[in-house]
Tab-separated table of C-alpha atoms in Angstrom:
chain	number	residue	atom	x	y	z
A	141	ASN	CA	122.247	77.130	175.684
A	142	VAL	CA	122.424	81.343	176.277
A	143	GLY	CA	123.189	81.528	172.400
A	144	VAL	CA	120.104	79.360	171.030
A	145	ALA	CA	117.636	80.713	174.215
A	146	ILE	CA	118.411	84.296	173.050
A	147	SER	CA	118.146	83.391	169.397
A	148	CYS	CA	114.265	82.402	169.945
A	149	ARG	CA	113.681	85.211	172.016
A	150	LEU	CA	114.526	87.194	168.642
A	151	VAL	CA	111.988	85.475	166.503
A	152	SER	CA	108.740	85.360	168.846
A	153	VAL	CA	110.159	89.404	168.688
A	154	LEU	CA	110.025	89.578	165.162
A	155	HIS	CA	107.105	87.696	164.408
A	156	SER	CA	105.101	89.602	166.793
A	157	ILE	CA	106.263	92.860	165.286
A	158	ARG	CA	105.331	91.316	161.753
A	159	MET	CA	108.409	91.642	160.491
A	160	VAL	CA	109.537	88.179	159.598
A	161	PRO	CA	107.103	85.484	158.714
A	162	LEU	CA	107.728	82.935	161.603
A	163	ASN	CA	108.112	79.490	159.376
A	164	SER	CA	111.221	81.684	157.673
A	165	ILE	CA	112.350	82.563	160.444
A	166	MET	CA	112.722	79.189	162.864
A	167	PHE	CA	113.672	77.407	158.998
A	168	TRP	CA	117.093	79.771	158.605
A	169	LEU	CA	117.653	79.657	162.116
A	170	THR	CA	117.438	75.991	162.392
A	171	LEU	CA	119.734	75.697	159.644
A	172	ALA	CA	122.141	78.005	161.270
A	173	VAL	CA	122.168	76.604	164.213
A	174	VAL	CA	122.820	72.816	162.671
A	175	ALA	CA	125.514	74.269	160.567
A	176	ARG	CA	127.117	75.813	163.578
A	177	LEU	CA	127.057	72.745	165.801
A	178	ALA	CA	128.483	71.016	162.663
A	179	ALA	CA	131.677	72.997	161.986
A	180	ALA	CA	132.118	72.688	166.142
A	181	ASN	CA	131.841	69.364	165.917
A	182	GLY	CA	134.211	67.836	163.761
A	183	PRO	CA	135.169	64.207	162.584
A	184	THR	CA	136.580	61.840	165.040
A	185	LEU	CA	139.597	60.743	165.001
A	186	HIS	CA	140.356	57.525	166.004
A	187	PHE	CA	144.393	56.199	166.387
A	188	VAL	CA	144.888	52.500	167.289
A	189	THR	CA	148.283	51.312	168.000
A	190	ASN	CA	149.977	48.173	167.921
A	191	ASN	CA	152.261	48.517	171.222
A	192	GLY	CA	149.413	48.297	173.987
A	193	THR	CA	149.411	52.231	174.795
A	194	ALA	CA	147.351	53.916	172.221
A	195	SER	CA	149.119	56.564	172.139
A	196	GLY	CA	152.839	58.206	171.655
A	197	THR	CA	152.995	58.836	168.145
A	198	ASP	CA	153.941	61.754	166.040
A	199	LEU	CA	150.894	61.780	164.291
A	200	GLN	CA	148.892	61.427	166.831
A	201	GLU	CA	150.294	64.308	168.993
A	202	ILE	CA	150.144	66.765	165.882
A	203	ALA	CA	146.603	65.333	165.186
A	204	THR	CA	145.726	66.842	169.162
A	205	THR	CA	147.619	69.719	169.141
A	206	LYS	CA	147.342	71.464	165.400
A	207	CYS	CA	143.786	70.383	164.345
A	208	GLY	CA	141.402	72.250	167.050
A	209	SER	CA	138.331	72.372	166.476
A	210	ASP	CA	138.208	70.862	163.190
A	211	CYS	CA	138.358	67.163	164.706
A	212	THR	CA	138.550	65.460	168.306
A	213	VAL	CA	140.907	62.559	169.060
A	214	GLN	CA	140.294	59.686	170.861
A	215	CYS	CA	143.053	56.619	171.585
A	216	HIS	CA	142.305	52.699	171.265
A	217	ASN	CA	144.272	50.342	172.452
A	218	THR	CA	142.587	47.783	169.526
A	219	VAL	CA	140.892	48.370	166.281
A	220	THR	CA	137.588	46.849	167.308
A	221	GLU	CA	137.709	49.323	170.541
A	222	ALA	CA	137.730	51.977	167.793
A	223	LEU	CA	134.390	50.162	166.345
A	224	VAL	CA	132.485	50.494	169.455
A	225	SER	CA	132.619	54.704	169.123
A	226	ALA	CA	133.373	55.425	166.033
A	227	GLN	CA	130.348	57.199	163.940
A	228	LYS	CA	129.671	58.331	160.216
A	229	GLY	CA	132.644	60.083	159.061
A	230	ASP	CA	135.084	59.502	161.143
A	231	GLY	CA	138.152	58.834	160.780
A	232	ILE	CA	140.523	55.823	161.904
A	233	LEU	CA	144.060	55.457	161.809
A	234	VAL	CA	145.766	52.161	162.670
A	235	LEU	CA	149.465	52.622	163.719
A	236	ALA	CA	152.314	50.585	164.033
A	237	GLY	CA	153.623	51.777	167.326
A	238	LEU	CA	156.301	49.463	167.651
A	239	LEU	CA	159.325	50.925	164.898
A	240	PRO	CA	159.790	48.278	162.183
A	241	ALA	CA	163.233	46.696	162.597
A	242	VAL	CA	166.465	48.082	161.123
A	243	GLY	CA	169.201	46.767	160.312
A	244	GLY	CA	170.002	42.655	160.136
A	245	ASN	CA	167.253	40.694	157.830
A	246	PRO	CA	163.980	41.858	157.591
A	247	SER	CA	161.546	40.225	160.455
A	248	VAL	CA	158.280	40.135	160.960
A	249	ASN	CA	155.777	39.644	164.432
A	250	ALA	CA	152.170	40.766	165.992
A	251	MET	CA	154.200	43.586	167.619
A	252	SER	CA	155.369	45.174	163.916
A	253	THR	CA	153.045	45.101	161.735
A	254	THR	CA	149.021	46.042	162.009
A	255	VAL	CA	146.371	43.698	161.396
A	256	ILE	CA	142.555	44.551	160.248
A	257	THR	CA	140.244	41.704	159.730
A	258	ASN	CA	138.218	41.492	156.889
A	259	ALA	CA	134.932	42.049	159.164
A	260	GLU	CA	136.412	45.185	160.733
A	261	CYS	CA	136.988	45.844	157.125
A	262	ALA	CA	133.581	45.719	156.262
A	263	ARG	CA	132.085	47.567	159.213
A	264	MET	CA	134.296	50.144	158.727
A	265	GLN	CA	132.827	50.761	155.196
A	266	SER	CA	129.547	49.893	156.355
A	267	LEU	CA	129.730	53.823	158.529
A	268	GLY	CA	131.654	55.442	156.213
A	269	LEU	CA	134.569	55.637	157.936
A	270	ARG	CA	138.133	56.731	156.409
A	271	LEU	CA	141.091	54.640	156.918
A	272	TYR	CA	144.528	55.304	157.131
A	273	TRP	CA	146.186	51.949	157.472
A	274	GLU	CA	149.736	51.491	157.943
A	275	PHE	CA	152.369	48.711	157.500
A	276	PRO	CA	149.593	45.612	156.606
A	277	ARG	CA	150.624	42.781	157.668
A	278	GLN	CA	147.946	41.011	155.113
A	279	TYR	CA	146.393	43.806	152.383
A	280	ASN	CA	143.817	43.350	149.605
A	281	SER	CA	142.724	46.249	147.119
A	282	ASN	CA	138.825	44.736	148.192
A	283	LEU	CA	139.293	44.921	151.033
A	284	ARG	CA	136.083	42.152	151.774
A	285	GLN	CA	137.786	39.939	149.589
A	286	THR	CA	139.918	37.714	151.643
A	287	LEU	CA	143.063	39.618	152.652
A	288	GLN	CA	146.355	38.083	151.965
A	289	PRO	CA	149.931	37.819	153.538
A	290	LEU	CA	152.900	40.666	152.350
A	291	GLU	CA	156.140	39.716	151.874
A	292	LEU	CA	158.513	41.034	153.736
A	293	ARG	CA	161.335	43.322	152.414
A	294	GLN	CA	164.312	45.586	153.573
A	295	THR	CA	165.440	49.340	152.516
A	296	GLN	CA	169.265	49.105	151.903
A	297	TRP	CA	169.755	52.003	149.216
A	298	GLU	CA	165.831	52.915	148.462
A	299	ARG	CA	164.506	56.228	148.957
A	300	ALA	CA	161.163	57.497	149.511
A	301	VAL	CA	160.468	58.969	145.697
A	302	ALA	CA	157.155	61.222	145.360
A	303	THR	CA	155.382	60.332	142.295
A	304	VAL	CA	152.806	63.504	142.282
A	305	SER	CA	153.231	66.362	144.108
A	306	VAL	CA	152.380	66.110	148.060
A	307	GLY	CA	152.105	69.331	149.447
A	308	PRO	CA	154.017	72.890	149.619
A	309	SER	CA	157.529	71.373	149.805
A	310	THR	CA	157.266	68.252	147.991
A	311	PRO	CA	156.817	68.261	144.351
A	312	LYS	CA	156.374	65.889	141.658
A	313	LEU	CA	160.288	63.878	142.046
A	314	ALA	CA	160.939	65.363	145.454
A	315	LEU	CA	163.660	62.684	147.538
A	316	LEU	CA	162.392	61.887	151.037
A	317	HIS	CA	164.838	59.706	153.094
A	318	PRO	CA	163.698	57.249	155.683
A	319	HIS	CA	166.929	55.344	157.370
A	320	LYS	CA	168.595	52.680	155.621
A	321	GLN	CA	167.610	48.864	156.131
A	322	VAL	CA	163.714	49.607	157.290
A	323	ASP	CA	160.934	47.258	157.425
A	324	PHE	CA	158.379	47.722	155.089
A	325	VAL	CA	155.604	45.407	152.673
A	326	ASP	CA	155.758	44.684	149.169
A	327	LEU	CA	152.502	45.816	148.131
A	328	SER	CA	153.048	46.159	144.531
A	329	SER	CA	150.698	43.237	143.573
A	330	THR	CA	148.075	43.844	145.591
A	331	PHE	CA	146.894	47.094	143.636
A	332	PRO	CA	145.275	47.529	139.784
A	333	PRO	CA	147.752	48.737	137.188
A	334	SER	CA	145.097	52.285	137.328
A	335	THR	CA	145.792	52.929	140.775
A	336	VAL	CA	149.212	54.743	140.949
A	337	PRO	CA	151.016	55.354	144.222
A	338	GLU	CA	152.203	58.964	145.664
A	339	LEU	CA	155.102	57.957	147.114
A	340	VAL	CA	157.196	54.897	146.336
A	341	LEU	CA	160.312	53.246	147.534
A	342	ALA	CA	163.255	53.479	144.383
A	343	ARG	CA	166.981	53.279	143.647
A	344	VAL	CA	167.671	56.332	141.944
A	345	ALA	CA	169.991	59.226	141.420
A	346	GLY	CA	169.476	62.690	142.412
A	347	TYR	CA	169.986	64.333	145.437
A	348	ASP	CA	166.821	66.955	145.921
A	349	ASN	CA	165.064	65.192	143.306
A	350	ALA	CA	165.331	61.755	141.746
A	351	SER	CA	166.864	63.614	138.448
A	352	LEU	CA	166.444	60.789	136.065
A	353	GLY	CA	163.424	60.147	137.001
A	354	LEU	CA	162.245	56.781	137.946
A	355	PRO	CA	163.691	53.196	137.248
A	356	PRO	CA	161.470	49.917	136.832
A	357	THR	CA	161.614	48.774	140.132
A	358	THR	CA	160.203	50.552	142.295
A	359	TYR	CA	157.836	49.711	145.681
A	360	PRO	CA	154.599	51.606	146.893
A	361	LEU	CA	155.138	53.711	150.038
A	362	LEU	CA	151.834	55.646	150.535
A	363	THR	CA	148.923	55.051	147.762
A	364	GLN	CA	145.438	56.547	147.642
A	365	ALA	CA	143.869	53.096	147.431
A	366	ASN	CA	140.361	53.626	147.194
A	367	ASP	CA	138.068	56.811	148.551
A	368	TRP	CA	138.521	55.264	151.947
A	369	THR	CA	141.836	54.323	152.338
A	370	LEU	CA	144.997	55.799	152.379
A	371	VAL	CA	147.542	52.808	152.932
A	372	ALA	CA	151.408	53.008	153.546
A	373	ALA	CA	153.834	49.750	153.045
A	374	THR	CA	155.534	51.318	156.584
A	375	SER	CA	155.002	53.395	159.677
A	376	LEU	CA	154.970	56.669	158.637
A	377	SER	CA	153.662	57.879	161.618
A	378	ASN	CA	156.858	58.878	163.526
A	379	PRO	CA	159.147	61.176	160.947
A	380	ARG	CA	160.086	63.630	163.481
A	381	THR	CA	160.701	60.244	166.533
A	382	ARG	CA	162.771	58.767	163.779
A	383	ARG	CA	164.462	61.899	162.503
A	384	PHE	CA	163.462	61.272	158.869
A	385	SER	CA	164.320	64.037	156.374
A	386	PRO	CA	163.846	66.434	154.963
A	387	THR	CA	161.913	67.677	157.288
A	388	THR	CA	159.360	70.143	155.822
A	389	ARG	CA	158.492	66.937	153.139
A	390	TRP	CA	157.653	64.737	155.771
A	391	GLN	CA	155.341	67.479	157.357
A	392	ASP	CA	153.688	67.288	153.853
A	393	VAL	CA	152.982	63.419	154.221
A	394	ILE	CA	151.317	63.991	157.514
A	395	VAL	CA	149.255	67.007	156.422
A	396	ARG	CA	148.523	64.490	153.467
A	397	ILE	CA	147.154	61.456	156.105
A	398	LEU	CA	145.555	64.027	157.993
A	399	ALA	CA	143.775	65.903	154.897
A	400	HIS	CA	142.851	61.928	154.193
A	401	VAL	CA	141.024	61.165	157.296
A	402	ALA	CA	139.739	64.334	157.732
A	403	PRO	CA	139.070	66.292	155.127
A	404	ARG	CA	137.928	69.297	156.892
A	405	THR	CA	141.006	69.666	158.559
A	406	SER	CA	142.748	73.174	157.781
A	407	ILE	CA	145.947	71.932	159.272
A	408	SER	CA	149.001	73.475	157.594
A	409	SER	CA	152.615	72.111	156.598
A	410	ALA	CA	154.621	74.847	157.762
A	411	GLY	CA	156.158	74.486	161.664
A	412	LEU	CA	154.680	70.729	162.176
A	413	TRP	CA	157.634	70.831	164.315
A	414	THR	CA	161.086	72.130	164.414
A	415	ALA	CA	163.913	69.846	163.006
A	416	SER	CA	166.450	68.274	165.299
A	417	VAL	CA	169.411	68.673	163.086
A	418	THR	CA	169.479	71.994	160.880
A	419	THR	CA	172.037	73.494	158.193
A	420	SER	CA	174.275	76.462	159.052
A	421	PHE	CA	174.381	78.005	155.819
A	422	PRO	CA	171.787	78.897	153.675
A	423	ARG	CA	171.535	76.580	150.457
A	424	ASP	CA	173.107	79.177	148.205
A	425	GLY	CA	175.072	81.649	150.569
A	426	PRO	CA	178.373	81.984	150.628
A	427	LEU	CA	181.088	79.944	152.857
A	428	PRO	CA	183.236	81.978	155.355
A	429	ALA	CA	186.706	81.716	154.698
A	430	THR	CA	187.425	79.142	158.009
A	431	ALA	CA	184.191	77.443	157.066
A	432	GLU	CA	185.761	74.059	156.702
A	433	LEU	CA	188.381	74.412	159.878
A	434	ASP	CA	185.764	75.584	162.204
A	435	ALA	CA	183.436	72.257	160.909
A	436	LEU	CA	186.545	70.201	161.803
A	437	VAL	CA	186.921	72.448	164.941
A	438	ARG	CA	183.507	71.835	165.917
A	439	GLY	CA	183.249	67.304	165.643
A	440	VAL	CA	187.054	66.876	167.303
A	441	ASP	CA	185.393	69.233	170.506
A	442	PHE	CA	181.931	66.938	170.008
A	443	PHE	CA	184.356	64.046	170.770
A	444	ALA	CA	186.177	65.913	173.531
A	445	VAL	CA	183.489	68.296	175.882
A	446	GLY	CA	181.606	64.554	174.903
A	447	GLY	CA	183.713	62.295	177.103
A	448	LEU	CA	184.636	60.376	173.791
A	449	LEU	CA	188.061	60.669	173.988
A	450	PRO	CA	189.488	59.415	177.254
A	451	SER	CA	192.192	60.766	179.423
A	452	ALA	CA	195.835	59.585	180.050
A	453	ARG	CA	194.930	58.193	183.556
A	454	ALA	CA	191.504	57.070	182.128
A	455	ALA	CA	193.229	54.992	178.910
A	456	THR	CA	195.863	53.646	181.266
A	457	ALA	CA	193.002	52.032	183.287
A	458	MET	CA	191.171	50.545	179.769
A	459	VAL	CA	193.987	49.267	179.119
A	460	GLN	CA	193.819	46.659	181.577
A	461	VAL	CA	190.246	46.081	181.292
A	462	CYS	CA	189.153	47.282	177.677
A	463	PHE	CA	191.316	46.536	174.975
A	464	PRO	CA	194.932	46.358	174.397
A	465	TRP	CA	195.924	49.971	173.253
A	466	THR	CA	199.538	48.934	173.166
A	467	GLN	CA	199.187	45.814	171.226
A	468	LEU	CA	200.681	46.764	167.637
A	469	ASP	CA	199.449	44.931	164.457
A	470	PRO	CA	201.992	42.883	163.177
A	471	ILE	CA	202.102	44.486	159.707
A	472	THR	CA	201.446	48.276	159.630
A	473	GLN	CA	203.278	47.995	163.739
A	474	LYS	CA	200.154	50.876	164.390
A	475	SER	CA	198.227	50.698	167.580
A	476	SER	CA	195.560	47.573	166.255
A	477	LEU	CA	192.374	50.218	167.581
A	478	LEU	CA	193.845	52.923	165.530
A	479	HIS	CA	194.476	51.050	162.433
A	480	GLU	CA	190.876	49.351	163.027
A	481	LEU	CA	189.063	52.681	163.154
A	482	LEU	CA	191.151	54.264	160.242
A	483	ASN	CA	190.645	51.019	158.007
A	484	THR	CA	186.796	50.679	159.266
A	485	GLY	CA	185.108	52.777	161.552
A	486	LEU	CA	184.234	50.308	163.918
A	487	HIS	CA	185.848	48.863	167.293
A	488	ASN	CA	184.387	46.761	169.709
A	489	TRP	CA	185.037	48.565	172.575
A	490	LYS	CA	182.443	51.004	173.666
A	491	ARG	CA	181.532	54.043	176.304
A	492	SER	CA	178.171	55.330	177.588
A	493	CYS	CA	178.293	57.058	173.882
A	494	ARG	CA	178.150	55.467	170.457
A	495	VAL	CA	181.333	55.883	167.958
A	496	ARG	CA	181.137	54.078	165.063
A	497	LYS	CA	181.878	56.628	162.184
A	498	VAL	CA	184.923	56.617	160.064
A	499	SER	CA	185.538	59.872	159.515
A	500	GLU	CA	184.412	62.133	162.507
A	501	ALA	CA	185.997	58.930	165.165
A	502	ALA	CA	189.286	58.658	163.367
A	503	ALA	CA	189.811	62.411	162.104
A	504	ALA	CA	189.291	62.670	166.170
A	505	VAL	CA	191.217	60.439	167.680
A	506	GLN	CA	194.399	61.075	165.657
A	507	LEU	CA	194.504	64.523	166.227
A	508	PHE	CA	193.738	63.910	169.708
A	509	CYS	CA	196.504	61.302	169.813
A	510	SER	CA	199.099	63.860	167.979
A	511	ALA	CA	198.544	66.794	170.579
A	512	ARG	CA	198.913	63.751	173.460
A	513	SER	CA	202.988	62.674	172.204
A	514	THR	CA	203.063	61.232	176.229
A	515	TRP	CA	200.576	58.383	174.262
A	516	ASP	CA	202.741	55.343	172.904
A	517	LEU	CA	200.292	54.514	169.831
C-alpha cells in the first residue's frame, strides 16, 4: 500500500531529525492505520432467503446500493452457509423471500416461513452476530431453549401501528398499511411482559395515526427481542415490491432493520425508493373546481386506454364465447353482467387485465354503455 509506505518513510525522517520519539510516532501511526482499516471494512451483512435465490428482496437491494463503505453484502441460500463465512460482529438477515399467502385461509409450508435451529442460534450468539429474523416458523425468547411452533394468523382489518417512534416519518401511534389477508405468526406469548414491540398489528381507528390509541388485543409485528435479535412476524423485506404504504414510513422501517444489523451504517430513510402511487394534490392544498370531474374522466379513460372496454365488434364476438351479455335478469330485466357489476363488482369474465373494483368497473361500463346507444343492454 503506497499510503502506508509513505507514512513509514515519514516516520523514519522525523525520527532521524529527532523531532518525535520513534515509539510515540509508531504508536499513533499504527492506531490511525488500524482505525482507517476498521472504518473501511465495516460488518458484512449475510442475507439468507428461503426461495433458493439468495437475493432479490428490496431490503437486500437497498443494503447493497445505499450502505456504501459502511458494510458489505453477501447472499446465501441457507443459514448454515452464511455461518461458515460469518465473522464476529457481522449481521445476518433471515428473510422470507417468498411472499406470505394473500387471500383465503392462512397456510404455512417450508417455502413460506423461515427456520433457524437451536444450534444455529447458539453459533450466532457465540460469534456476536446481529440477527434480523422474519416470519419464523418457531421461536423462543431464549434462543438457547427449544424453539416452539407458532400459530399462524391472517390480517383482515388490522393495520400496523408504531408503539414508539421508529423514524422521522413514523412517530408513536403512526399507522402503516400492509395488505389485507397477509399471513403472520402470533408472537404474543413468546416475549416477557417487559418486552415492548416497536410495531404491532391491531384493529384501530384513525387515518394517519391511531387516534384512539391501541385496543386490548394486539399482535407483535416488529420486536427487539434482545440485544442481538430483531424479529418480525411476517415478511417486511419487500415493502416496495408489495406496495406497502405510506412509503416514507416503510422506509423508516427498512432503516430501522439495517441499523440493527449494522449499527454503524449512516443510511437515511429519505428517498430510498420512489412511491409507485402518489397524490395528485398536496395534503392541505386547494382543489381546482374541476377536480371531481377530472378524476372521473381519468378513471373512465383508464379502462378505455387499457383495452378493458371492448368495441362493439369484439363484444359481439364475446357473446358467443365468454359471457351471455344479452341475457336479462328475470327480476330487474337488465343485463346480467351489468347487474352483477353494479351489485358486487365481480364477474366471471376476465380479459388480460383485472377488473374487480365496484366503483371503477360499474361507472366505466355504465358511462360507456350510455355513450354507445347501439348496445342493447
